[in-house]
Tab-separated table of C-alpha atoms in Angstrom:
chain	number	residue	atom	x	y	z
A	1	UNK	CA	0.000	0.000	0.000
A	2	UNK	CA	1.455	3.424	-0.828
A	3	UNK	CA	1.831	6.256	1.149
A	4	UNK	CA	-1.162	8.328	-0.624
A	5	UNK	CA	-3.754	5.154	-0.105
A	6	UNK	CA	-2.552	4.557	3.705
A	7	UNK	CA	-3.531	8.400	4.406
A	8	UNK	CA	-6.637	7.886	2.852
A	9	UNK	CA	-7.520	4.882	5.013
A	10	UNK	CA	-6.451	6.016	8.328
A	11	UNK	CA	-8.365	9.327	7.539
A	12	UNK	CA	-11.559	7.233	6.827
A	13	UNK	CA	-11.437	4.985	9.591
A	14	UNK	CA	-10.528	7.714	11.918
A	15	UNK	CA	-13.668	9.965	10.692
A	16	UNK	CA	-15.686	7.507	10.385
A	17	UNK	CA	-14.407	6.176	14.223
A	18	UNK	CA	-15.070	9.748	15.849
A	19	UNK	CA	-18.576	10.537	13.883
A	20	UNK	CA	-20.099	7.080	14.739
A	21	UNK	CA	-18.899	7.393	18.612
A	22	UNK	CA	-20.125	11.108	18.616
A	23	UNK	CA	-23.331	9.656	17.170
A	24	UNK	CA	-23.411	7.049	19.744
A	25	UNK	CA	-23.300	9.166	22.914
A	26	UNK	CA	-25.741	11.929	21.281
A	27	UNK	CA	-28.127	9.119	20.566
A	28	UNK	CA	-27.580	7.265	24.180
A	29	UNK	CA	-27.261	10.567	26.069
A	30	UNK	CA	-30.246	10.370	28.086
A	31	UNK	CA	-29.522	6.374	29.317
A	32	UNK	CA	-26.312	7.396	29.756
A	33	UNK	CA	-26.562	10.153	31.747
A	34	UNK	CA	-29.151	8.640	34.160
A	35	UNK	CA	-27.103	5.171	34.910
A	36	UNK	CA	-24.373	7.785	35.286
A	37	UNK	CA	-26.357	10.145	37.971
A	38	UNK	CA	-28.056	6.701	39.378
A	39	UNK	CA	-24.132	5.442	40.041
A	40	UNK	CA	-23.007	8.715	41.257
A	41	UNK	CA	-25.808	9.034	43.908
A	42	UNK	CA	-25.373	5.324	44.651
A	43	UNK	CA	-21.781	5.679	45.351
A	44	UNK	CA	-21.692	9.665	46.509
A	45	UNK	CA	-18.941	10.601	43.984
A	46	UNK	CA	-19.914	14.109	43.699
A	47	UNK	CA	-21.472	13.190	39.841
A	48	UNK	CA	-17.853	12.452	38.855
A	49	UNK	CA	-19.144	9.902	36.203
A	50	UNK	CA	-21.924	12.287	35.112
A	51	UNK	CA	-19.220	14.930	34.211
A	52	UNK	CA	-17.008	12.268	32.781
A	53	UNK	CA	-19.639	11.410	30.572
A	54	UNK	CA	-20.336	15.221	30.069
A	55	UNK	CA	-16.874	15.916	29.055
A	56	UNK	CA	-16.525	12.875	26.823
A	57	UNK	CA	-19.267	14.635	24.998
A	58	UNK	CA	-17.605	17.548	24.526
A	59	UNK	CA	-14.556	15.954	23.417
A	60	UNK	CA	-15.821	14.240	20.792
A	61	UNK	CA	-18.007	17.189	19.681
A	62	UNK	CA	-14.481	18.917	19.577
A	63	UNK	CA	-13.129	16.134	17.625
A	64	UNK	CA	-15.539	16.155	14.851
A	65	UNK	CA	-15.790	19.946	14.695
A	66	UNK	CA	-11.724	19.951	14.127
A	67	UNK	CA	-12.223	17.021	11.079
A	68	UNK	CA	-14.957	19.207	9.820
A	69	UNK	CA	-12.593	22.525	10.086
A	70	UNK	CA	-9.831	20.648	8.953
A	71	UNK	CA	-11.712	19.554	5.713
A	72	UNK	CA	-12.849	23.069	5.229
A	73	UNK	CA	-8.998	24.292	5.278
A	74	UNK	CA	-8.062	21.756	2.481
A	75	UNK	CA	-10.738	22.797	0.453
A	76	UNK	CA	-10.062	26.491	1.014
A	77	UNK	CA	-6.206	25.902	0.530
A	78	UNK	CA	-6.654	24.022	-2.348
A	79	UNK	CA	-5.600	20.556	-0.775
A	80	UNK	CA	-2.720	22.320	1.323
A	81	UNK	CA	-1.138	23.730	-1.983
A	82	UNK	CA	-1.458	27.414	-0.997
A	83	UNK	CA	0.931	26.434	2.068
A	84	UNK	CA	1.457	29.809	3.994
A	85	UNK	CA	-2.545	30.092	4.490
A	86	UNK	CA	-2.699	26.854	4.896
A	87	UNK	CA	-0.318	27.167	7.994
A	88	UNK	CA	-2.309	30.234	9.012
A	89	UNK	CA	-5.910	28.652	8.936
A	90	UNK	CA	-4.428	25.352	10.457
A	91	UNK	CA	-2.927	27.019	13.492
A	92	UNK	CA	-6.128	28.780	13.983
A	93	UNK	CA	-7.876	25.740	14.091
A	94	UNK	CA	-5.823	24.136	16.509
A	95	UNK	CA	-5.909	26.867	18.728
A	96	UNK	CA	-9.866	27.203	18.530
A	97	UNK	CA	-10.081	23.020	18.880
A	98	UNK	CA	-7.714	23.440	22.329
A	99	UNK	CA	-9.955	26.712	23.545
A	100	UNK	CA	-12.628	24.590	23.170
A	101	UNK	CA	-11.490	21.473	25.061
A	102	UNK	CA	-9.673	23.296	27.837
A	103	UNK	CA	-12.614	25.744	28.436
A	104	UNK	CA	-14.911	22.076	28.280
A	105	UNK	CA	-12.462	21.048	31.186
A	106	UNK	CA	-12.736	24.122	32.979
A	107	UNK	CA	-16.396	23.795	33.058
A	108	UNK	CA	-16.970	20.656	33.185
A	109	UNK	CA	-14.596	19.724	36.498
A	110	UNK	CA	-14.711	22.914	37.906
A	111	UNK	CA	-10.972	23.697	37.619
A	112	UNK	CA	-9.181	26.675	38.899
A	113	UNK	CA	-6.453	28.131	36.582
A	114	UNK	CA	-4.007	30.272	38.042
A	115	UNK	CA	-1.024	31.500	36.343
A	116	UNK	CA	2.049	33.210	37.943
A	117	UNK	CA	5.159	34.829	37.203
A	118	UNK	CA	3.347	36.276	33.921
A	119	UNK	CA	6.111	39.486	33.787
A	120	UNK	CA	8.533	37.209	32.775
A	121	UNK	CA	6.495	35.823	30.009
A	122	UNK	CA	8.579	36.612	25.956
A	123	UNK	CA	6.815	37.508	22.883
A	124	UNK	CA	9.067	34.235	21.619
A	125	UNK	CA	8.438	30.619	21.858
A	126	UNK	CA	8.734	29.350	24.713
A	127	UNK	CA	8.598	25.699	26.672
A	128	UNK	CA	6.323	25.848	29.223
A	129	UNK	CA	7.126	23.147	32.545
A	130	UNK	CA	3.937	23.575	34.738
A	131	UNK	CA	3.396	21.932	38.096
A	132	UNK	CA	-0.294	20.557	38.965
């Protein structure tokens, strides 16, 4: 199998993986959600599994919204041939897909974010070590 044909397969399982398990949990929602709120009151987890389930949701809804986008660019860029926009609309993308999921989290588990020490952030990449 070439390289073009193997690209094409993983692509089409993987779509067809993420839209059939979004699907799935969209369609089961209600079940699910109820054995999960049943189990959490059952066990007192403070709806842990509820907001599991909750956030699952949201991930795959995040998935399948970045295959969608991600289609969109390689239509707009003309199958990644106009490259620099490509770049451009990718990283916008990514950074909308990672909003999404760490705002989801946020939400979702009630997080606190704090950040620290922000004067001695640079306008330059950087690698970031955070403690948790």
């Amino acid at each position: 199998m070439n390289k073009g044909s193997s690209r094409w397969l993983r692509r089409t399982i993987t779509v067809s993986a993420v839209t059939v398990a979004w699907t799935l949990v969209l369609l089961l929602g209600p079940l699910l959600a109820t054995l999960a709120a049943v189990r959490d009151v059952a066990t007192n987890r403070r709806w842990i599994t509820l907001r599991f389930l909750v956030f699952g949701t949201i991930f795959l809804s995040c998935e399948l919204g970045g295959l969608l986008g991600a289609l969109v660019v390689w239509v707009v860029t003309l199958g990644g041939r106009l490259e620099a926009l490509a770049f451009r609309l990718n990283f916008g993308l990514q950074k909308l897909w990672a909003g999404c999921l760490f705002e989801g989290l946020v939400r979702v588990f009630g997080m606190k974010v704090r950040i620290t020490g922000t004067e001695m952030l640079h306008k330059s990449p950087v690698i970031v070590f955070s403690r948790h």
